[in-house]
Short mmCIF file of C-alpha atoms in Angstrom, two decimals:
data_model
loop_
_atom_site.label_atom_id
_atom_site.label_comp_id
_atom_site.label_asym_id
_atom_site.label_seq_id
_atom_site.Cartn_x
_atom_site.Cartn_y
_atom_site.Cartn_z
CA MET A 1 21.92 -7.47 -7.03
CA ILE A 2 20.35 -4.05 -7.30
CA LYS A 3 22.45 -1.19 -8.59
CA LEU A 4 20.68 2.14 -8.20
CA SER A 5 22.78 3.87 -10.86
CA GLU A 6 21.37 1.47 -13.35
CA ILE A 7 17.70 2.28 -12.63
CA SER A 8 15.97 5.31 -14.10
CA ALA A 9 14.37 7.69 -11.74
CA ARG A 10 11.82 8.59 -14.46
CA PRO A 11 8.75 6.70 -15.85
CA PRO A 12 9.36 4.35 -18.74
CA HIS A 13 9.24 6.03 -22.16
CA GLY A 14 5.81 6.40 -23.51
CA THR A 15 3.98 6.13 -20.17
CA ASP A 16 0.47 7.62 -20.53
CA GLU A 17 0.11 10.24 -17.77
CA LYS A 18 -3.53 10.63 -18.00
CA LYS A 19 -4.09 6.84 -17.76
CA ILE A 20 -1.70 6.43 -14.92
CA LYS A 21 -3.40 9.21 -12.93
CA LYS A 22 -6.77 7.69 -13.40
CA LEU A 23 -5.51 4.29 -12.19
CA THR A 24 -3.81 5.93 -9.27
CA ASP A 25 -7.15 7.58 -8.16
CA GLU A 26 -8.77 4.15 -8.36
CA TYR A 27 -6.10 2.52 -6.26
CA GLU A 28 -6.18 5.25 -3.71
CA GLU A 29 -9.91 5.07 -3.33
CA ARG A 30 -9.63 1.29 -2.99
CA ILE A 31 -7.03 1.73 -0.31
CA GLY A 32 -9.42 3.87 1.69
CA ASN A 33 -12.09 1.20 1.49
CA LEU A 34 -9.74 -1.55 2.39
CA ASN A 35 -8.49 0.42 5.34
CA GLU A 36 -11.94 0.50 6.83
CA ILE A 37 -12.13 -3.28 6.60
CA LEU A 38 -8.74 -3.67 8.03
CA ARG A 39 -9.83 -1.58 11.10
CA ALA A 40 -13.05 -3.60 11.53
CA GLU A 41 -11.43 -7.00 11.15
CA GLN A 42 -8.54 -6.37 13.57
CA LYS A 43 -6.52 -9.36 12.29
CA HIS A 44 -3.84 -7.71 10.21
CA SER A 45 -1.57 -4.67 10.33
CA LEU A 46 0.38 -2.95 7.60
CA LEU A 47 3.71 -1.13 7.99
CA VAL A 48 4.76 1.08 5.14
CA ILE A 49 8.42 2.23 5.19
CA LEU A 50 9.47 5.20 3.06
CA GLN A 51 13.20 5.87 2.64
CA GLY A 52 14.87 8.20 0.26
CA MET A 53 17.24 11.08 -0.08
CA ASP A 54 16.12 14.63 0.96
CA GLY A 55 13.69 15.92 -1.71
CA SER A 56 12.58 12.51 -2.85
CA GLY A 57 8.96 13.25 -1.84
CA LYS A 58 8.23 11.16 1.21
CA ASP A 59 5.77 13.68 2.65
CA GLY A 60 3.99 14.03 -0.65
CA ALA A 61 3.70 10.27 -1.17
CA VAL A 62 1.95 9.97 2.23
CA LYS A 63 -0.37 12.89 1.59
CA ASN A 64 -1.49 11.57 -1.85
CA VAL A 65 -1.57 7.81 -1.59
CA PHE A 66 -3.41 7.65 1.73
CA LYS A 67 -5.74 10.63 1.22
CA ASP A 68 -8.87 8.44 1.24
CA CYS A 69 -8.04 6.79 4.42
CA THR A 70 -9.74 7.69 7.70
CA PRO A 71 -7.40 8.82 10.47
CA PHE A 72 -8.75 6.43 13.08
CA ASN A 73 -6.26 3.73 12.36
CA LEU A 74 -3.68 5.43 10.09
CA SER A 75 -0.68 7.27 11.50
CA VAL A 76 2.70 8.58 10.37
CA TYR A 77 5.84 8.56 12.39
CA ALA A 78 8.93 10.63 11.23
CA PHE A 79 12.19 9.35 12.57
CA LYS A 80 14.54 12.18 13.41
CA LYS A 81 17.75 12.47 15.32
CA PRO A 82 17.55 10.19 18.50
CA THR A 83 16.84 11.86 21.84
CA GLU A 84 19.14 11.34 24.71
CA ILE A 85 16.67 8.81 26.17
CA GLU A 86 16.54 6.91 22.90
CA ILE A 87 20.37 6.85 22.64
CA GLY A 88 20.47 5.21 25.94
CA HIS A 89 18.67 2.14 24.52
CA ASP A 90 19.30 -0.26 21.65
CA PHE A 91 18.74 1.30 18.21
CA LEU A 92 15.37 -0.64 17.72
CA TRP A 93 13.94 0.35 21.08
CA ARG A 94 12.33 3.49 19.69
CA VAL A 95 11.26 1.77 16.55
CA HIS A 96 9.46 -1.07 18.19
CA GLN A 97 7.22 1.33 20.12
CA GLN A 98 5.97 2.73 16.84
CA ALA A 99 5.11 -0.73 15.28
CA PRO A 100 1.40 -0.95 14.12
CA SER A 101 -1.28 -2.71 16.23
CA LYS A 102 -3.57 -5.18 14.44
CA GLY A 103 -6.10 -3.19 12.46
CA ASP A 104 -3.75 -0.30 11.82
CA ILE A 105 -1.68 1.14 9.08
CA LYS A 106 1.57 2.76 10.21
CA ILE A 107 3.77 4.81 7.87
CA PHE A 108 7.46 5.26 8.77
CA ASN A 109 8.79 8.54 7.11
CA ARG A 110 12.38 7.41 7.35
CA SER A 111 12.81 4.42 9.68
CA HIS A 112 15.19 2.04 11.47
CA TYR A 113 17.29 1.90 8.28
CA GLU A 114 18.55 5.45 9.17
CA ASP A 115 20.75 3.60 11.69
CA ILE A 116 22.67 1.90 8.97
CA LEU A 117 22.52 4.91 6.52
CA ILE A 118 23.46 8.26 7.96
CA GLN A 119 25.42 6.74 10.88
CA ARG A 120 27.40 4.63 8.36
CA VAL A 121 27.94 7.45 5.88
CA HIS A 122 29.35 9.63 8.75
CA LYS A 123 31.37 6.63 10.15
CA TRP A 124 29.66 7.04 13.49
CA ILE A 125 29.54 3.21 13.58
CA ASP A 126 32.03 0.65 12.23
CA GLU A 127 31.34 -1.99 9.57
CA GLU A 128 31.04 -4.69 12.18
CA ARG A 129 28.23 -2.85 13.79
CA VAL A 130 26.53 -2.19 10.49
CA GLN A 131 26.42 -5.93 9.76
CA LYS A 132 25.07 -6.71 13.24
CA ARG A 133 22.36 -4.04 12.89
CA MET A 134 21.40 -5.29 9.48
CA ASN A 135 21.00 -8.79 10.99
CA ALA A 136 18.90 -7.22 13.88
CA ILE A 137 16.69 -5.30 11.41
CA ASN A 138 15.92 -8.55 9.50
CA ALA A 139 15.13 -10.35 12.71
CA PHE A 140 12.92 -7.46 13.91
CA GLU A 141 10.90 -7.37 10.64
CA GLU A 142 10.44 -11.07 10.76
CA LEU A 143 9.22 -10.77 14.36
CA LEU A 144 6.59 -8.26 13.40
CA THR A 145 5.59 -10.50 10.49
CA PHE A 146 5.04 -13.78 12.26
CA ASP A 147 4.15 -12.56 15.79
CA ASN A 148 1.71 -9.80 14.90
CA ASN A 149 0.53 -10.54 11.35
CA THR A 150 2.10 -7.37 10.16
CA THR A 151 2.74 -7.02 6.40
CA ILE A 152 5.76 -4.81 5.73
CA LEU A 153 6.11 -2.75 2.53
CA LYS A 154 9.46 -1.04 1.96
CA PHE A 155 9.79 1.72 -0.69
CA TYR A 156 13.00 3.33 -1.74
CA LEU A 157 12.13 6.70 -3.29
CA HIS A 158 14.65 6.73 -6.18
CA ILE A 159 15.46 10.39 -7.13
CA SER A 160 18.21 11.39 -9.56
CA PHE A 161 21.09 13.68 -8.46
CA GLU A 162 19.91 16.40 -10.88
CA GLN A 163 16.23 16.30 -9.71
CA GLN A 164 17.35 16.49 -6.03
CA ALA A 165 19.07 19.74 -6.73
CA LYS A 166 15.84 21.16 -8.26
CA GLU A 167 13.72 20.01 -5.30
CA LEU A 168 16.09 21.52 -2.75
CA GLN A 169 16.33 24.81 -4.60
CA GLU A 170 12.56 25.05 -4.65
CA ARG A 171 12.64 25.01 -0.79
CA ILE A 172 14.61 28.25 -1.07
CA ASP A 173 12.72 29.88 -4.01
CA GLU A 174 9.12 29.04 -3.21
CA ALA A 175 7.50 30.61 -0.16
CA ASP A 176 5.15 27.66 0.64
CA LYS A 177 8.13 25.30 0.64
CA ARG A 178 10.63 27.39 2.53
CA TRP A 179 9.74 25.93 5.84
CA LYS A 180 11.34 22.62 4.67
CA HIS A 181 14.66 24.23 3.79
CA ASN A 182 17.67 23.02 5.74
CA ASP A 183 21.23 23.98 4.98
CA GLY A 184 22.21 20.50 6.17
CA ASP A 185 20.43 18.92 3.25
CA TRP A 186 22.96 20.53 0.81
CA GLU A 187 25.88 19.27 2.98
CA GLU A 188 24.47 15.67 2.88
CA ARG A 189 24.14 15.99 -0.88
CA LYS A 190 27.89 16.14 -1.10
CA ARG A 191 28.04 12.59 0.21
CA TRP A 192 25.65 11.26 -2.46
CA ASP A 193 27.92 8.41 -3.58
CA ASP A 194 28.37 7.17 -0.02
CA TYR A 195 24.61 7.30 0.52
CA MET A 196 23.94 5.28 -2.67
CA ARG A 197 26.49 2.69 -1.53
CA CYS A 198 24.80 2.42 1.88
CA TYR A 199 21.32 2.32 0.41
CA GLU A 200 22.37 -0.46 -1.94
CA TYR A 201 23.77 -2.45 1.02
CA ALA A 202 20.44 -2.07 2.93
CA ILE A 203 18.35 -3.02 -0.08
CA ASN A 204 20.43 -5.99 -1.17
CA ASN A 205 20.84 -7.41 2.37
CA SER A 206 17.11 -7.15 3.35
CA ARG A 207 15.17 -10.33 3.61
CA ILE A 208 11.85 -8.51 2.97
CA PRO A 209 12.35 -6.95 -0.52
CA TRP A 210 12.23 -3.34 -1.33
CA THR A 211 10.17 -1.60 -4.14
CA ILE A 212 12.42 0.95 -6.05
CA VAL A 213 9.99 3.84 -6.85
CA PRO A 214 11.20 6.33 -9.54
CA VAL A 215 10.29 9.69 -8.16
CA ASP A 216 11.57 12.34 -10.52
CA VAL A 217 7.98 12.59 -11.85
CA ARG A 218 5.70 12.71 -8.82
CA TRP A 219 2.46 11.28 -10.45
CA TYR A 220 4.41 8.20 -11.35
CA ARG A 221 5.76 7.90 -7.76
CA ASP A 222 2.16 7.91 -6.42
CA TYR A 223 1.10 5.34 -8.89
CA ILE A 224 3.84 2.76 -8.06
CA ILE A 225 3.24 3.14 -4.29
CA ALA A 226 -0.59 3.05 -4.50
CA LYS A 227 -0.58 0.07 -6.80
CA LYS A 228 1.67 -1.86 -4.47
CA VAL A 229 -0.19 -1.01 -1.33
CA CYS A 230 -3.59 -1.70 -2.86
CA GLU A 231 -2.55 -5.07 -4.32
CA THR A 232 -0.92 -6.04 -0.95
CA MET A 233 -4.10 -5.22 1.02
CA GLU A 234 -6.21 -7.05 -1.56
CA ALA A 235 -4.09 -10.16 -0.93
CA MET A 236 -4.95 -10.03 2.81
CA ASN A 237 -8.51 -11.26 1.88
CA LEU A 238 -9.85 -8.70 4.36
CA SER A 239 -13.53 -9.11 5.39
CA TYR A 240 -15.95 -7.40 7.86
CA PRO A 241 -16.47 -9.47 10.93
CA GLN A 242 -19.79 -11.33 11.03
#
């Protein structure tokens, strides 16, 4: 049973920054090469899910880890507040439309898990619906896996309460980050404990496991994600069609 409060949001003591950054560069370059083969082979797809509190670095992770990938078969979708049309359908309707085709990498910046996170924290849905949605999420992910040969990687970007405050304040203090500032992020921060409880529920009740990524130090975040993505793509045994 994963308890987020028991997991450090920083790299292990003594981690060699220079060595880790070098390895990260190698993983990122290899991801770019494997992505070309993925596109050519057209047999597999990869769905990368990034979840985390505001300020945990989802945008930065995408920008850095996938920087060597060509844009032809790589796309990112950021899930925001549902539109009126989306609200008129089941909660997975809008998600299924964004699932990756064979040969593609799709990155979800936030995801279908929002529907058992923010909605649960604010009590917009009851606990019975939470459980049913969790069951539906597991079934949905299994469907993508067996029916479309989609590999799903799920990353929880684990930021500390203290570091989040610094990240949100930077959005006020630094001109190039000010466009990200949202007063609502500070309001959501007041519900930190509720969010942690809901994240733990989602993580511990998922059939496809999550990778917990310490993100207080950004270069270590990139390393953990790049390593996992690279090793996963290597395991696909991708090859150019003959």
